[in-house]
Short mmCIF file of C-alpha atoms in Angstrom, two decimals:
data_model
loop_
_atom_site.label_atom_id
_atom_site.label_comp_id
_atom_site.label_asym_id
_atom_site.label_seq_id
_atom_site.Cartn_x
_atom_site.Cartn_y
_atom_site.Cartn_z
CA MET A 1 -22.58 -37.11 -35.29
CA SER A 2 -21.03 -33.75 -34.63
CA ALA A 3 -21.80 -31.48 -31.68
CA VAL A 4 -23.26 -28.88 -34.06
CA ALA A 5 -25.74 -31.33 -35.43
CA ASP A 6 -27.18 -31.68 -31.92
CA SER A 7 -27.87 -27.96 -31.73
CA ALA A 8 -31.28 -26.65 -32.60
CA GLU A 9 -30.04 -23.81 -34.78
CA VAL A 10 -26.86 -21.90 -35.50
CA PRO A 11 -27.70 -18.19 -35.45
CA THR A 12 -26.14 -15.90 -38.01
CA GLY A 13 -24.52 -12.63 -37.05
CA THR A 14 -24.22 -13.66 -33.41
CA LYS A 15 -23.04 -11.01 -30.98
CA ALA A 16 -19.71 -11.32 -29.15
CA PHE A 17 -19.72 -14.27 -26.72
CA ALA A 18 -23.39 -15.11 -27.32
CA GLY A 19 -25.11 -17.97 -25.54
CA PHE A 20 -24.62 -20.26 -28.55
CA GLU A 21 -20.85 -19.80 -28.34
CA TRP A 22 -20.78 -20.61 -24.61
CA LEU A 23 -22.99 -23.67 -25.19
CA LEU A 24 -20.77 -25.01 -27.95
CA ALA A 25 -17.55 -24.34 -26.00
CA GLY A 26 -19.04 -26.19 -23.02
CA ARG A 27 -19.82 -29.21 -25.19
CA TYR A 28 -16.28 -29.24 -26.52
CA LEU A 29 -14.97 -29.38 -22.96
CA ARG A 30 -17.10 -32.40 -21.99
CA THR A 31 -15.51 -35.83 -22.02
CA ARG A 32 -16.59 -38.12 -24.86
CA ARG A 33 -15.28 -41.52 -25.76
CA ARG A 34 -14.16 -40.41 -29.21
CA GLU A 35 -12.45 -37.29 -27.83
CA GLY A 36 -10.91 -38.94 -24.79
CA PHE A 37 -7.30 -38.06 -25.61
CA VAL A 38 -8.16 -34.39 -26.11
CA SER A 39 -9.97 -34.38 -22.77
CA VAL A 40 -6.95 -35.96 -21.06
CA ILE A 41 -4.71 -33.17 -22.38
CA ALA A 42 -7.24 -30.57 -21.20
CA GLY A 43 -7.29 -32.23 -17.78
CA PHE A 44 -3.51 -32.17 -17.50
CA SER A 45 -3.50 -28.51 -18.57
CA PHE A 46 -6.05 -27.72 -15.86
CA LEU A 47 -4.06 -29.59 -13.19
CA GLY A 48 -0.80 -27.97 -14.35
CA ILE A 49 -2.20 -24.46 -13.99
CA LEU A 50 -3.89 -25.32 -10.68
CA LEU A 51 -0.69 -26.76 -9.17
CA GLY A 52 1.50 -24.03 -10.65
CA VAL A 53 -0.59 -21.19 -9.23
CA ALA A 54 -1.06 -22.93 -5.86
CA THR A 55 2.64 -23.77 -5.55
CA LEU A 56 3.66 -20.22 -6.44
CA ILE A 57 1.36 -18.75 -3.80
CA ILE A 58 2.48 -21.25 -1.13
CA VAL A 59 6.21 -20.93 -1.80
CA MET A 60 6.14 -17.13 -2.04
CA SER A 61 4.10 -16.93 1.19
CA VAL A 62 6.57 -19.18 3.02
CA MET A 63 9.55 -17.17 1.76
CA ASN A 64 7.82 -13.94 2.80
CA GLY A 65 7.27 -15.51 6.21
CA PHE A 66 10.93 -16.50 6.40
CA ARG A 67 12.08 -12.98 5.62
CA LYS A 68 9.64 -11.38 8.06
CA GLU A 69 10.45 -13.77 10.91
CA LEU A 70 14.20 -13.62 10.40
CA LEU A 71 14.17 -9.84 10.06
CA GLU A 72 12.06 -9.38 13.18
CA LYS A 73 14.18 -11.74 15.25
CA ILE A 74 17.59 -10.60 13.99
CA VAL A 75 16.93 -6.89 14.43
CA GLY A 76 14.68 -7.47 17.42
CA VAL A 77 17.51 -9.04 19.41
CA ASN A 78 20.61 -7.41 17.92
CA GLY A 79 19.38 -3.86 17.51
CA HIS A 80 19.14 -1.64 14.44
CA ILE A 81 22.15 0.70 14.77
CA PHE A 82 25.49 -0.06 16.43
CA ALA A 83 27.71 2.67 17.90
CA THR A 84 31.35 1.86 18.66
CA PRO A 85 34.08 4.21 19.98
CA ILE A 86 36.81 5.77 17.86
CA ASP A 87 39.44 7.43 20.03
CA ARG A 88 39.02 5.91 23.50
CA PRO A 89 37.06 3.13 25.25
CA LEU A 90 33.34 3.61 25.96
CA ASP A 91 33.77 4.11 29.69
CA ASP A 92 31.18 6.92 29.71
CA TYR A 93 28.52 4.62 28.26
CA ASP A 94 25.85 5.65 30.77
CA SER A 95 25.86 9.28 29.67
CA VAL A 96 26.29 8.43 26.00
CA ALA A 97 23.37 5.95 26.05
CA ALA A 98 21.17 8.42 27.91
CA ARG A 99 21.98 11.14 25.36
CA LEU A 100 21.29 8.83 22.42
CA ALA A 101 17.98 7.66 23.89
CA LYS A 102 16.67 11.26 23.75
CA ILE A 103 17.17 11.57 19.97
CA PRO A 104 13.83 11.42 18.08
CA GLY A 105 13.23 8.03 16.48
CA ILE A 106 15.27 6.08 19.05
CA LYS A 107 13.35 4.01 21.57
CA LEU A 108 16.22 2.20 23.30
CA ALA A 109 20.03 2.52 23.64
CA ILE A 110 21.75 -0.45 25.33
CA PRO A 111 25.40 -0.52 26.47
CA LEU A 112 26.70 -4.00 25.75
CA VAL A 113 29.71 -6.18 26.57
CA GLU A 114 30.15 -9.15 24.26
CA GLY A 115 32.53 -12.08 24.36
CA GLN A 116 32.78 -15.72 23.37
CA ALA A 117 33.00 -18.52 25.86
CA LEU A 118 32.44 -22.24 26.31
CA ALA A 119 29.36 -23.18 28.34
CA SER A 120 29.48 -26.55 30.04
CA SER A 121 27.52 -28.68 32.47
CA GLN A 122 27.78 -32.23 33.74
CA THR A 123 26.08 -33.53 30.59
CA GLY A 124 27.54 -31.45 27.77
CA ASN A 125 29.17 -28.28 26.50
CA ASN A 126 28.52 -25.70 23.80
CA GLY A 127 30.13 -22.58 22.38
CA VAL A 128 28.18 -19.46 23.36
CA LEU A 129 28.09 -15.69 22.89
CA VAL A 130 27.97 -13.97 26.28
CA ARG A 131 26.29 -10.56 26.40
CA GLY A 132 26.50 -8.30 29.42
CA VAL A 133 23.48 -5.99 29.83
CA ARG A 134 21.67 -4.06 32.52
CA GLU A 135 18.48 -5.50 34.01
CA SER A 136 16.33 -2.65 32.73
CA ASP A 137 17.74 -3.13 29.22
CA ILE A 138 17.23 -6.90 28.97
CA LYS A 139 13.64 -6.50 30.13
CA ALA A 140 13.09 -3.86 27.44
CA ILE A 141 14.21 -6.13 24.60
CA PRO A 142 10.86 -7.60 23.40
CA PHE A 143 12.23 -10.93 22.15
CA ILE A 144 14.00 -11.54 25.47
CA GLY A 145 11.94 -9.90 28.18
CA GLY A 146 8.69 -10.96 26.55
CA ASN A 147 9.69 -14.59 25.93
CA ILE A 148 10.80 -15.88 29.34
CA LYS A 149 9.62 -19.50 29.55
CA SER A 150 10.87 -20.29 33.05
CA GLY A 151 12.51 -18.35 35.87
CA THR A 152 12.49 -14.56 36.09
CA LEU A 153 14.58 -11.53 35.21
CA ASP A 154 13.66 -9.76 38.45
CA GLY A 155 16.81 -9.11 40.47
CA PHE A 156 19.00 -9.84 37.44
CA ASP A 157 21.53 -7.20 38.54
CA GLY A 158 21.33 -7.85 42.28
CA GLY A 159 22.41 -10.61 44.60
CA THR A 160 24.41 -13.56 43.30
CA PRO A 161 25.30 -13.02 39.63
CA GLY A 162 23.30 -15.32 37.38
CA VAL A 163 22.61 -15.77 33.68
CA ALA A 164 19.66 -16.00 31.29
CA ILE A 165 20.00 -18.58 28.52
CA GLY A 166 18.00 -19.85 25.54
CA ARG A 167 15.85 -22.96 25.76
CA ARG A 168 17.80 -24.83 23.09
CA LEU A 169 21.06 -24.23 24.97
CA ALA A 170 19.42 -25.38 28.20
CA ASN A 171 18.26 -28.58 26.48
CA ALA A 172 21.71 -29.17 24.98
CA LEU A 173 23.35 -28.82 28.39
CA GLY A 174 20.57 -30.65 30.24
CA ILE A 175 20.02 -27.86 32.78
CA GLN A 176 17.04 -25.98 34.17
CA VAL A 177 16.46 -22.81 36.20
CA ASN A 178 18.63 -22.67 39.38
CA ASP A 179 21.08 -25.24 37.95
CA MET A 180 24.74 -24.22 37.64
CA MET A 181 26.39 -23.56 34.29
CA THR A 182 30.14 -23.14 33.92
CA LEU A 183 31.60 -20.57 31.53
CA VAL A 184 35.16 -20.92 30.27
CA SER A 185 36.86 -17.97 28.58
CA PRO A 186 40.42 -17.77 27.23
CA GLN A 187 40.52 -14.10 28.25
CA GLY A 188 41.41 -14.70 31.88
CA ALA A 189 43.91 -13.25 34.34
CA SER A 190 47.46 -12.46 33.26
CA THR A 191 50.13 -14.48 35.06
CA PRO A 192 53.94 -14.75 34.74
CA PHE A 193 53.29 -17.85 32.65
CA GLY A 194 50.82 -16.13 30.30
CA THR A 195 47.07 -15.59 30.26
CA ALA A 196 45.17 -18.22 32.21
CA PRO A 197 41.64 -19.14 31.10
CA ARG A 198 38.84 -17.87 33.32
CA ILE A 199 36.46 -20.53 34.63
CA LYS A 200 33.42 -19.54 36.64
CA ALA A 201 30.07 -21.15 37.42
CA TYR A 202 26.78 -19.20 37.35
CA PRO A 203 23.24 -20.16 38.34
CA VAL A 204 20.61 -20.07 35.59
CA LYS A 205 18.05 -17.43 36.59
CA ALA A 206 15.86 -17.45 33.46
CA ILE A 207 15.32 -19.44 30.26
CA PHE A 208 13.97 -17.64 27.19
CA GLU A 209 12.81 -18.84 23.77
CA ILE A 210 13.14 -16.45 20.84
CA GLY A 211 12.08 -19.02 18.23
CA MET A 212 15.30 -18.83 16.23
CA THR A 213 17.62 -21.79 16.67
CA GLU A 214 20.87 -19.85 16.38
CA PHE A 215 19.90 -17.38 19.11
CA ASP A 216 18.22 -19.88 21.45
CA GLY A 217 21.26 -22.13 21.27
CA THR A 218 24.11 -19.61 21.64
CA PHE A 219 23.06 -16.48 23.56
CA VAL A 220 23.89 -16.12 27.26
CA TYR A 221 22.93 -12.88 29.05
CA MET A 222 24.63 -11.84 32.30
CA PRO A 223 24.64 -8.60 34.34
CA LEU A 224 26.72 -5.84 32.76
CA GLY A 225 29.04 -5.41 35.75
CA GLU A 226 29.72 -9.13 35.96
CA ALA A 227 30.43 -9.32 32.22
CA GLN A 228 32.91 -6.45 32.52
CA ALA A 229 34.74 -8.29 35.26
CA TYR A 230 34.58 -11.64 33.47
CA PHE A 231 36.01 -10.28 30.19
CA ASN A 232 38.54 -7.92 31.83
CA ARG A 233 36.76 -4.75 30.71
CA ASP A 234 38.04 -1.76 32.67
CA GLY A 235 34.61 -0.22 33.28
CA ASP A 236 33.82 0.14 29.56
CA VAL A 237 31.63 -1.62 26.96
CA ASN A 238 32.14 -2.94 23.42
CA VAL A 239 29.19 -1.26 21.75
CA ILE A 240 25.96 0.62 22.30
CA GLU A 241 23.07 -1.07 20.50
CA ILE A 242 20.32 1.29 19.38
CA PHE A 243 16.73 0.24 18.70
CA VAL A 244 14.73 2.62 16.51
CA ASP A 245 10.99 3.05 15.92
CA ASN A 246 11.18 2.23 12.20
CA PRO A 247 13.96 -0.19 11.13
CA ASP A 248 13.45 0.78 7.47
CA ARG A 249 14.38 4.42 8.19
CA THR A 250 17.68 3.98 9.98
CA GLN A 251 19.52 6.46 7.77
CA ALA A 252 17.56 9.43 9.14
CA VAL A 253 18.33 8.33 12.70
CA ARG A 254 22.01 7.83 11.83
CA ASP A 255 22.16 11.39 10.53
CA ALA A 256 20.58 12.65 13.77
CA ILE A 257 23.08 10.65 15.86
CA GLU A 258 26.06 12.03 13.94
CA ALA A 259 24.75 15.55 14.46
CA ASP A 260 24.00 15.17 18.18
CA ALA A 261 26.41 12.49 19.46
CA PRO A 262 28.32 13.56 22.62
CA ARG A 263 31.54 12.00 21.29
CA PRO A 264 32.92 10.58 18.01
CA LEU A 265 31.31 7.21 17.20
CA VAL A 266 31.50 4.71 14.35
CA LEU A 267 27.96 3.83 13.24
CA SER A 268 26.73 0.76 11.36
CA ASP A 269 23.21 -0.58 10.93
CA TRP A 270 21.47 -3.92 10.54
CA ARG A 271 21.41 -3.66 6.74
CA GLN A 272 25.21 -3.45 6.58
CA ARG A 273 25.74 -6.31 9.04
CA ASN A 274 23.25 -8.66 7.36
CA ARG A 275 23.45 -7.51 3.73
CA SER A 276 24.74 -10.79 2.29
CA PHE A 277 22.18 -12.83 4.22
CA PHE A 278 19.12 -10.87 3.11
CA ASN A 279 20.48 -10.51 -0.43
CA ALA A 280 20.75 -14.30 -0.59
CA LEU A 281 17.14 -14.61 0.57
CA GLU A 282 15.99 -12.15 -2.10
CA VAL A 283 17.91 -13.95 -4.85
CA GLU A 284 16.50 -17.31 -3.76
CA ARG A 285 12.99 -15.85 -3.72
CA ASN A 286 13.31 -14.47 -7.25
CA VAL A 287 14.81 -17.70 -8.60
CA MET A 288 12.01 -19.77 -7.05
CA PHE A 289 9.43 -17.48 -8.66
CA ILE A 290 11.01 -17.95 -12.09
CA ILE A 291 11.34 -21.73 -11.71
CA LEU A 292 7.75 -22.20 -10.53
CA THR A 293 6.43 -19.92 -13.26
CA LEU A 294 7.70 -22.52 -15.73
CA ILE A 295 5.06 -24.92 -14.36
CA VAL A 296 2.32 -22.51 -15.40
CA LEU A 297 4.04 -21.95 -18.76
CA VAL A 298 4.18 -25.70 -19.47
CA ALA A 299 0.49 -26.00 -18.56
CA ALA A 300 -0.30 -23.11 -20.94
CA LEU A 301 1.59 -24.90 -23.73
CA ASN A 302 -0.52 -27.97 -23.01
CA ILE A 303 -3.58 -25.82 -23.67
CA VAL A 304 -2.11 -24.95 -27.08
CA SER A 305 -1.53 -28.59 -28.00
CA GLY A 306 -4.94 -29.64 -26.68
CA LEU A 307 -6.78 -26.95 -28.63
CA ILE A 308 -4.87 -27.68 -31.84
CA MET A 309 -5.93 -31.33 -31.55
CA LEU A 310 -9.50 -30.23 -30.80
CA VAL A 311 -9.55 -27.98 -33.88
CA LYS A 312 -8.31 -30.88 -36.02
CA ASP A 313 -10.96 -33.17 -34.53
CA LYS A 314 -13.73 -30.60 -35.09
CA THR A 315 -12.80 -29.67 -38.65
CA ALA A 316 -16.13 -30.92 -39.99
CA ASP A 317 -18.06 -29.09 -37.26
CA ILE A 318 -16.30 -25.84 -38.12
CA ALA A 319 -17.13 -26.28 -41.80
CA ILE A 320 -20.82 -26.93 -41.03
CA MET A 321 -20.98 -23.84 -38.79
CA ARG A 322 -19.45 -21.69 -41.50
CA THR A 323 -21.83 -22.96 -44.21
CA MET A 324 -24.79 -22.33 -41.86
CA GLY A 325 -23.82 -18.67 -41.52
CA CYS A 326 -21.39 -18.45 -38.60
CA THR A 327 -18.66 -15.88 -39.07
CA ARG A 328 -14.97 -16.39 -38.48
CA GLY A 329 -15.36 -14.28 -35.36
CA THR A 330 -17.90 -16.76 -33.98
CA VAL A 331 -15.52 -19.70 -34.53
CA LEU A 332 -12.66 -17.70 -33.02
CA ARG A 333 -14.68 -16.90 -29.91
CA VAL A 334 -15.86 -20.50 -29.44
CA PHE A 335 -12.31 -21.79 -29.24
CA LEU A 336 -11.17 -18.79 -27.18
CA ILE A 337 -13.84 -19.64 -24.61
CA THR A 338 -12.87 -23.32 -24.69
CA GLY A 339 -9.18 -22.66 -23.98
CA ALA A 340 -9.72 -19.74 -21.63
CA ALA A 341 -12.12 -21.79 -19.50
CA ILE A 342 -9.33 -24.24 -18.70
CA GLY A 343 -6.95 -21.41 -17.73
CA VAL A 344 -9.47 -19.36 -15.73
CA VAL A 345 -10.95 -22.29 -13.79
CA GLY A 346 -7.49 -23.76 -13.17
CA THR A 347 -6.19 -20.39 -11.95
CA LEU A 348 -9.14 -19.83 -9.60
CA ALA A 349 -8.86 -23.37 -8.24
CA GLY A 350 -5.11 -22.89 -7.71
CA LEU A 351 -5.77 -19.55 -6.01
CA GLY A 352 -8.18 -21.16 -3.56
CA LEU A 353 -5.89 -24.13 -2.86
CA GLY A 354 -2.84 -21.89 -2.41
CA ILE A 355 -4.58 -19.51 0.01
CA VAL A 356 -6.03 -22.34 2.11
CA PHE A 357 -2.66 -24.13 2.24
CA ALA A 358 -0.69 -20.96 3.06
CA LYS A 359 -3.08 -19.95 5.85
CA ASN A 360 -3.07 -23.40 7.46
CA ILE A 361 0.49 -24.51 6.72
CA LYS A 362 1.37 -25.11 10.39
CA SER A 363 -1.64 -27.38 10.89
CA ILE A 364 -0.91 -29.21 7.64
CA MET A 365 2.73 -29.68 8.69
CA ALA A 366 1.62 -31.02 12.08
CA ALA A 367 -0.73 -33.48 10.35
CA LEU A 368 2.04 -34.65 8.01
CA ASN A 369 4.37 -35.12 11.00
CA TRP A 370 1.69 -37.25 12.67
CA ILE A 371 1.05 -39.32 9.55
CA THR A 372 4.71 -39.95 8.75
CA GLY A 373 5.88 -40.21 12.34
CA ALA A 374 8.85 -37.95 11.53
CA ASN A 375 9.74 -34.32 12.13
CA LEU A 376 9.55 -32.84 8.62
CA TRP A 377 10.52 -29.40 9.93
CA ASP A 378 13.75 -29.72 11.88
CA PRO A 379 14.44 -26.32 13.54
CA THR A 380 18.12 -27.14 13.98
CA VAL A 381 18.48 -27.15 10.19
CA ARG A 382 16.05 -24.39 9.24
CA PHE A 383 16.85 -21.76 11.94
CA LEU A 384 13.18 -21.15 12.90
CA SER A 385 11.13 -23.23 15.33
CA ASP A 386 7.99 -23.20 13.13
CA ILE A 387 7.38 -22.90 9.41
CA PRO A 388 6.24 -19.30 8.75
CA SER A 389 3.80 -18.07 6.12
CA VAL A 390 2.82 -14.50 5.23
CA ILE A 391 0.47 -13.92 2.30
CA ASP A 392 1.34 -10.85 0.24
CA TRP A 393 -1.86 -10.00 -1.61
CA SER A 394 -0.05 -7.90 -4.21
CA GLU A 395 2.10 -10.96 -5.07
CA VAL A 396 -0.98 -13.17 -5.17
CA THR A 397 -2.61 -10.73 -7.59
CA SER A 398 0.52 -10.77 -9.78
CA VAL A 399 0.55 -14.59 -9.85
CA VAL A 400 -3.14 -14.77 -10.79
CA LEU A 401 -2.78 -12.13 -13.52
CA MET A 402 0.31 -13.88 -14.91
CA ALA A 403 -1.49 -17.24 -15.05
CA LEU A 404 -4.56 -15.74 -16.69
CA THR A 405 -2.45 -13.87 -19.23
CA LEU A 406 -0.45 -16.99 -20.19
CA SER A 407 -3.63 -19.03 -20.44
CA LEU A 408 -5.37 -16.49 -22.66
CA LEU A 409 -2.32 -16.06 -24.89
CA ALA A 410 -2.13 -19.84 -25.28
CA THR A 411 -5.61 -19.91 -26.83
CA LEU A 412 -4.97 -17.26 -29.50
CA TYR A 413 -3.13 -19.34 -32.10
CA PRO A 414 -5.42 -22.42 -32.04
CA ALA A 415 -8.52 -20.19 -32.12
CA TRP A 416 -7.09 -18.17 -34.98
CA LYS A 417 -6.22 -21.36 -36.84
CA ALA A 418 -9.80 -22.63 -36.41
CA ALA A 419 -11.26 -19.34 -37.67
CA ARG A 420 -9.01 -19.43 -40.75
CA LEU A 421 -10.24 -22.84 -41.91
CA ASP A 422 -11.86 -22.77 -45.36
CA PRO A 423 -15.31 -24.46 -45.19
CA VAL A 424 -14.97 -26.26 -48.53
CA GLU A 425 -11.48 -27.54 -47.75
CA ALA A 426 -12.58 -28.50 -44.22
CA LEU A 427 -15.56 -30.52 -45.55
CA ARG A 428 -13.33 -32.27 -48.07
CA MET A 429 -10.83 -33.15 -45.32
CA GLY A 430 -13.60 -34.15 -42.91
#
């Protein structure tokens, strides 16, 4: 017996989305033995939309977290604007840095000596980037001065020259605070037989942890004066790194520097130095959004197929409703509600699952590591120590609206097809 036959009465001239229409749509969504295959398709459509929306929210949140963490760490350690000399070496770096620090929008100007070297200990060796800075400057860099895990930066410039290294480098070399680390540089003293490599041992005064594998495993900080001597700098520096208040408004600060600089300087900013890297992240983010949107699209197409089968199965019911006075609009709305319910409930369930997963992704990853007994997030491969997640509510809104729109569009054709059925022909076919 049909679902309509179970109803007490089919009202004529029903208003839009009346209680009768909701009741009938709800009955069509219930599982029955005779309609089992249709219900299976509806279930898969629901799961497809749920997983598609949840996956989109989780992946986009993780990629937002990646961009935020990488941006903060890259520009938080390397500076936002870089000033290099044009005509002569930067031997007047003290006065130039002091002048730059007074320009509005600049919070820190750091004279810097950089050079590559080989760091070694009794248990291993590793290529490193040595950076010579003043004590006051290294303490002012938030990701260094604020992330000292052992030792101290006090007296960094005084007494016996020492170095500050990242935790990952310390682990690779098997050394701790107060242990000796040997640095080998090809830029040594000139002799009649050529340039001899410079080899010198330094005590480790502090170990920091930035949270980015590349920095924690390669950066070595030493006092500026010692770095100048080690790399044969004649009282000058390679570059002055400038930290600004707002990294997204570096152009205005660059214009101010060019107008007020005490000497000619070549300026570059973090966008120019890392353009290809962040462009690659943006492209990957957009491609992932498109690929994962296909999951929602496939689920929406499942709604179409499920509703078409439901319309075919309910041909006799539709004919009875029409002969009892229901309008085409009533039939259209019944099947719109039936299909839209799958999309709306699936979207809301996916929204909840995605938000919960994105907010607790570190705990979930820790639980998976415990269950599997393996490290599923290897920081040596993925640059960051922990998996990041930042929920962008505007993106979440876009994902939800997209899923709802696709779901509602998927119901239009089957509902229209049901409303167009001729009662006489439907009864004959039924």
